Amino acid sequence: MLTSLFLILLTPLLTSLWVLINRNFPNQRDYGAIVFAIGTFIQVALLTYRIFPQLADPQILNLWHITPSITLSFRVDSLSLIFALLASGLWIVTTLYAIGYMRGHHEHAQTRFFAFFPLAISAALGIAFSGDLITLFFFYEVLTFGTWPLVAHAETMKARKGARKYIITLVATSMMLFLPAIMITVIATGTAQFTNGGIAAFDSFRPISILILLAMFAWGISKAALMPFHGWLPAAMVAPTPVSALLHAVAVVKAGVFTIIRVIMHIFGYERLADIPMSEFLSWAAIFTLLTASLIALRQDNLKKRLAFSTVSQLSYIVLAASIFTPTAIIAAIMHIVGHAFGKITLFFGAGAIMVASHKTQVSQLDGIGRRMPITMTAFTIGILSVIGLPPALGFITKFKILFGVAEQSYLAVAALIISTFLNCAYLLPIIWRAWFKTESSTAGSISDPDVINQHGEAPIQCWLAMIITAALALIFFAFPAGLEKFATLALGR
Amino acid sequence: MLEKVISQIPALIVVLPLVGAPLMMLIHRRNIVYMLTSLIMYINVVFALILMVQVAKYGVISYHFGGWAPPIGIEFRIDHLSAVILLLVTLSTAIMMPWMYNACKEFIENKREYLFFVLLLLNYAGLLGMAATNDAFNLFVFLEISSLSTYAMIALGKERRGVMAAFNYLLMGTIGATFYIIAVSMLYQLTGSLNISDMAARLSEHKDSKTLFVALAFIFTGFALKAAIFPLHAWLPRAYTYAPNPTTTFLAATATKVSLYALIRMGINFFEVSSESSSGIYAFIFISLGIAAMVIGAASATRQHNLKQILAFSSISQMGYMVMAIGFSFSPDVAVADAGIVAATVHMFNHAILKGLLFMAVGAMAMRGIAPWLIQLQGRARNMPLTVGLFIIGGLGLIGVPGSIGFISKWYLIRMAVLQENWFAVIAILATSALAFVYFWRIIEVGFMMKPHPKAPKTHEAPKPMLFSMIVSAAIVVVLGVYSNPLTGFIKEIPDEIRNNPPQKIVVPMKPLSKKAKGEGYH
């Protein structure tokens, strides 16, 4: 298992090396990267296949002591495999999409882009397979620093400012809340190892200490974008769209909620948290975030910004489900990591494809675009259905799982989810309406939007091909959700 | 034969560079001088490692000069703490040597280059002597050897402002050394001894003596000046900024740490014998000065526009961590006191390696004209990606990102503060590392994500010897960051050894040759 884990983490880094070596041969560089991505996915799949029979027991691998009290360790269980399969699988599609996008958009510094992208994937996989908080924190920080060049890619004043907000929020919260929380855990309990049912030494803690620690974790892991530390996510939308699509809809943000689920399940233990009075404060924070973010999304005209706020609110669905502290709700949270990913990545792909083809970035410019880009907008529509939670897309199933899980505990949360679903409809459905049913306005080329083109067709083939794949995945998983559910159930262990 | 040499190492490690210095003066030929100096440096690393192994094996090594027993004669005493400091000085200097080859050519006038190496050897010998000796007056002598050569080294550059900075430092440094010698004379008057451990033993009768209190104040102020502890740090930014790059690199990696080591040595032996109430005062002074230095140093660093100045203020801030850790070592709670000493030593070692790497990178960049001013760097970091990449590794270490040795020291520092439940200190440590992130990331952003000035010429990568030095240094940063057990395991022994003060563990080193006649051969 050690070798396969090692190879899984190494292959993306080799991809970076490949990209740097072939920097003068764009085709070799980019399509080679896809081959590497497929290789990574196959390795994760093989690992899954091999240890599937023993999946109820986590496979733990302690490597060595960094200092006498810090260990470097890895852990493979179904939670980590779900996240790893998701990240490495969507990486293939995103690389395909990125080729079309970067070339269609005539981006500069493509080698840097393609070299740093795998680094982020490697870090995300590292987070998935970390066996204790220290190891996880290492990969968490690598992910933060590794994505910075991607966010600041444009090198304009605006990009620099966005990237600055991105990295300062993430680093400050992780260093001032997450890290001290880890250290207190290690010093007080003597370990930071993920254990089923949580670390036993927490039994002797006063409830208030556990609540404070939990709060430090929840807000310190700001990749999960709980308010008020959500601002980096809209700010990071200055990045090229493939980055927003894979990293800021799947890998980075899901790494955040993944870590929160890990902490709840394997550091504190959800049964222990359920017994503590006032531990529902986390669900209140999540409800507040998901409603506020939806309200803000209503007012965003920039398509990527609107999607970003939608992501903030969707992440809080997952945190909300995890913070109910019941088995059904946690399974729902894990499933929604996947359920949200396919829909949201399709939407970002769509936003990027529109930008490449027509240079349109605002929702209000999208009138009638469905007739010019039918494939893109069909996939986009499926993505929207999935994100809102309507059939026939995977989002419907996972959202209902969350609803059922939440209903066991609190009807208020159910009400919040229903309101939020209406809000989702209110900010996402108008996009479909505009695209398919309105007639194209003729402001193109006018003073208000000088760059916009109206005589355009589909984006490059790589772009819409990628969108078809992700939209199809959302539909396929809607038809066959049983495997995913079984996988998620295994995460609870025996 | 080999055994004999090994038993003489405590003296040899100091004597070798001390004898080498005048020899280099006579040789006078640049390349030969360089090669011999490097040779001495490399041999000394081996010596330091051997000493570490011996200390780990036999415990404290006490070396009696001229065969005179300790309270009378001069004693070199290598325990775990001084072995770490010896390794710190020798290792970080040895790593620098390939870098020095190009750097000295660039930054120091040709005809004075051999002088630089002479001074370097002298300075180096002084620092090693300070780490090795157990004699208070002897320590003063070594302190002066290293200080005097430092002043000359600062003034040796091509820039005229270096002379002024050297003079400034000379005034401060002399006051510091004078304060120290005043304190030594007071302690001598009180105890009638100059051997540090002997003095400490005798002082237990004078716990509440006013003389002791005043002497300790003088010791603290004296070394605070040399180690640039806030608020006596004013000389440091100027000296670091205007000194030629090779000097800055050497000083930043070693000099301040050794002064701080002397303070720890005195602290262990003298501050802790004084009465309970006053040790509370010392703890308060050290911790509050340390925290002030951390925060103010880091905050000033965010406002500078010169890379060398940014790193200088960052040094002040990092010294603050160590001073704070020393403050924790005065705590009555044994666990906290131990954690304090360990944290201070770990951070000293790690910071020496990190600062060495950072200043080497800045030197390499300055050689190609993209440093030290931030405006020179603007958008041009891509011209020398490897150098700047290594610079980033050093910077991430400074911030304390996991996977680098900076994280290890931050871990120990926070652990110490959490053990005492001193949440204010925890917050200060975290805030300082956040500030470190701000001042450091600014450099990266300017270097990579801004458009270069249209007229700025393209430069190329640093010469290979420089790169070699930096890569070795960065490798240490990363390797010790993911596997620091050997080092921290060694350092963990320090508090135990201090508390138990085991005279029986002393392995008698080789007696001087003349003594052999009396049948007291070495074991």
CSV table of C-alpha atoms in Angstrom, one decimal, chain A residues 31-179:
chain,number,residue,atom,x,y,z
A,31,TYR,CA,-1.8,16.0,-23.9
A,32,GLY,CA,1.0,14.3,-22.0
A,33,ALA,CA,-0.5,15.9,-18.9
A,34,ILE,CA,-3.8,14.2,-19.6
A,35,VAL,CA,-2.0,10.8,-19.9
A,36,PHE,CA,-0.5,11.4,-16.5
A,37,ALA,CA,-3.9,12.4,-15.1
A,38,ILE,CA,-5.4,9.2,-16.4
A,39,GLY,CA,-2.5,7.3,-14.9
A,40,THR,CA,-3.2,8.9,-11.5
A,41,PHE,CA,-6.8,8.0,-11.6
A,42,ILE,CA,-6.1,4.4,-12.6
A,43,GLN,CA,-3.8,4.1,-9.7
A,44,VAL,CA,-6.4,5.4,-7.2
A,45,ALA,CA,-9.0,3.1,-8.8
A,46,LEU,CA,-6.6,0.1,-8.5
A,47,LEU,CA,-6.0,1.0,-4.9
A,48,THR,CA,-9.7,1.1,-4.3
A,49,TYR,CA,-10.3,-2.2,-6.0
A,50,ARG,CA,-7.6,-3.9,-4.1
A,51,ILE,CA,-8.6,-2.8,-0.6
A,52,PHE,CA,-12.3,-2.7,-1.2
A,53,PRO,CA,-13.0,-6.0,0.7
A,54,GLN,CA,-11.4,-4.6,3.9
A,55,LEU,CA,-12.7,-1.2,3.5
A,56,ALA,CA,-14.8,-1.2,6.7
A,57,ASP,CA,-11.5,-1.2,8.6
A,58,PRO,CA,-9.3,1.8,7.8
A,59,GLN,CA,-5.8,1.0,6.5
A,60,ILE,CA,-3.3,3.0,8.6
A,61,LEU,CA,0.3,3.5,7.7
A,62,ASN,CA,2.6,5.2,10.1
A,63,LEU,CA,5.8,6.2,8.4
A,64,TRP,CA,8.1,7.9,10.9
A,65,HIS,CA,8.4,10.4,13.7
A,66,ILE,CA,9.1,13.9,12.5
A,67,THR,CA,9.9,14.9,16.1
A,68,PRO,CA,9.2,12.6,19.1
A,69,SER,CA,5.6,13.8,19.3
A,70,ILE,CA,4.8,14.4,15.6
A,71,THR,CA,4.3,11.5,13.2
A,72,LEU,CA,3.9,11.3,9.5
A,73,SER,CA,1.1,8.9,8.8
A,74,PHE,CA,-1.4,7.9,6.1
A,75,ARG,CA,-4.8,6.4,6.2
A,76,VAL,CA,-6.9,4.9,3.5
A,77,ASP,CA,-10.6,4.5,4.2
A,78,SER,CA,-13.7,4.9,2.1
A,79,LEU,CA,-13.9,8.7,2.9
A,80,SER,CA,-10.4,9.3,1.6
A,81,LEU,CA,-11.0,7.1,-1.5
A,82,ILE,CA,-14.2,9.0,-2.4
A,83,PHE,CA,-12.4,12.3,-2.3
A,84,ALA,CA,-9.4,10.9,-4.1
A,85,LEU,CA,-11.4,9.3,-6.8
A,86,LEU,CA,-13.3,12.5,-7.3
A,87,ALA,CA,-10.3,14.8,-7.4
A,88,SER,CA,-8.2,12.6,-9.7
A,89,GLY,CA,-11.1,11.7,-11.9
A,90,LEU,CA,-12.2,15.2,-12.5
A,91,TRP,CA,-8.6,16.3,-13.0
A,92,ILE,CA,-8.6,14.3,-16.3
A,93,VAL,CA,-11.6,16.2,-17.6
A,94,THR,CA,-10.4,19.5,-16.4
A,95,THR,CA,-7.0,19.1,-18.1
A,96,LEU,CA,-8.9,18.4,-21.3
A,97,TYR,CA,-11.0,21.4,-20.8
A,98,ALA,CA,-8.0,23.6,-19.8
A,99,ILE,CA,-6.3,22.8,-23.1
A,100,GLY,CA,-9.3,24.2,-25.0
A,101,TYR,CA,-9.7,27.1,-22.6
A,102,MET,CA,-6.1,28.3,-22.3
A,103,ARG,CA,-5.6,28.1,-26.1
A,104,GLY,CA,-8.9,29.5,-27.0
A,105,HIS,CA,-8.4,32.4,-24.6
A,106,HIS,CA,-4.7,32.9,-25.7
A,107,GLU,CA,-3.5,32.9,-22.1
A,108,HIS,CA,0.1,33.7,-21.3
A,109,ALA,CA,2.4,31.6,-19.2
A,110,GLN,CA,0.6,28.4,-20.0
A,111,THR,CA,3.6,26.3,-18.9
A,112,ARG,CA,3.4,27.8,-15.4
A,113,PHE,CA,-0.3,27.1,-15.3
A,114,PHE,CA,0.0,23.5,-16.4
A,115,ALA,CA,3.0,23.0,-14.0
A,116,PHE,CA,1.3,24.2,-10.9
A,117,PHE,CA,-2.1,22.6,-11.5
A,118,PRO,CA,-0.8,19.0,-10.8
A,119,LEU,CA,0.9,20.3,-7.6
A,120,ALA,CA,-2.5,21.3,-6.3
A,121,ILE,CA,-3.9,17.9,-7.2
A,122,SER,CA,-1.1,16.2,-5.4
A,123,ALA,CA,-1.8,18.2,-2.3
A,124,ALA,CA,-5.5,17.4,-2.5
A,125,LEU,CA,-4.7,13.7,-2.8
A,126,GLY,CA,-2.3,14.1,0.1
A,127,ILE,CA,-5.1,15.6,2.2
A,128,ALA,CA,-7.4,12.7,1.2
A,129,PHE,CA,-4.9,10.1,2.4
A,130,SER,CA,-3.5,11.8,5.5
A,131,GLY,CA,-3.6,9.7,8.6
A,132,ASP,CA,-3.3,12.5,11.2
A,133,LEU,CA,-3.9,16.2,11.6
A,134,ILE,CA,-0.2,17.1,11.2
A,135,THR,CA,0.2,15.3,7.9
A,136,LEU,CA,-3.1,16.8,6.7
A,137,PHE,CA,-2.0,20.3,7.7
A,138,PHE,CA,1.2,19.9,5.7
A,139,PHE,CA,-0.8,19.1,2.5
A,140,TYR,CA,-3.4,21.7,3.4
A,141,GLU,CA,-0.7,24.4,3.3
A,142,VAL,CA,0.9,23.0,0.2
A,143,LEU,CA,-2.5,23.3,-1.5
A,144,THR,CA,-2.8,26.9,-0.3
A,145,PHE,CA,0.6,28.0,-1.5
A,146,GLY,CA,0.5,25.8,-4.7
A,147,THR,CA,-2.7,27.4,-6.0
A,148,TRP,CA,-1.5,31.0,-5.5
A,149,PRO,CA,0.3,31.2,-8.8
A,150,LEU,CA,-2.8,29.9,-10.5
A,151,VAL,CA,-5.1,32.5,-8.9
A,152,ALA,CA,-2.7,35.3,-9.6
A,153,HIS,CA,-2.2,34.0,-13.1
A,154,ALA,CA,-3.3,37.1,-15.0
A,155,GLU,CA,-0.6,39.2,-13.3
A,156,THR,CA,-2.8,42.3,-13.5
A,157,MET,CA,-3.5,44.6,-10.5
A,158,LYS,CA,-6.9,43.0,-10.1
A,159,ALA,CA,-5.5,39.5,-10.2
A,160,ARG,CA,-2.8,40.4,-7.6
A,161,LYS,CA,-5.4,41.8,-5.3
A,162,GLY,CA,-7.7,38.8,-5.6
A,163,ALA,CA,-4.8,36.5,-5.0
A,164,ARG,CA,-3.6,38.5,-2.0
A,165,LYS,CA,-7.0,38.2,-0.4
A,166,TYR,CA,-7.1,34.6,-1.2
A,167,ILE,CA,-3.8,33.7,0.3
A,168,ILE,CA,-4.0,36.0,3.3
A,169,THR,CA,-7.4,34.7,4.4
A,170,LEU,CA,-6.4,31.1,3.9
A,171,VAL,CA,-3.0,31.3,5.6
A,172,ALA,CA,-4.1,33.6,8.4
A,173,THR,CA,-7.0,31.4,9.4
A,174,SER,CA,-5.0,28.2,9.1
A,175,MET,CA,-2.1,29.5,11.1
A,176,MET,CA,-4.0,31.4,13.8
A,177,LEU,CA,-6.9,28.9,14.4
A,178,PHE,CA,-6.3,25.6,12.7
A,179,LEU,CA,-2.7,25.1,13.7
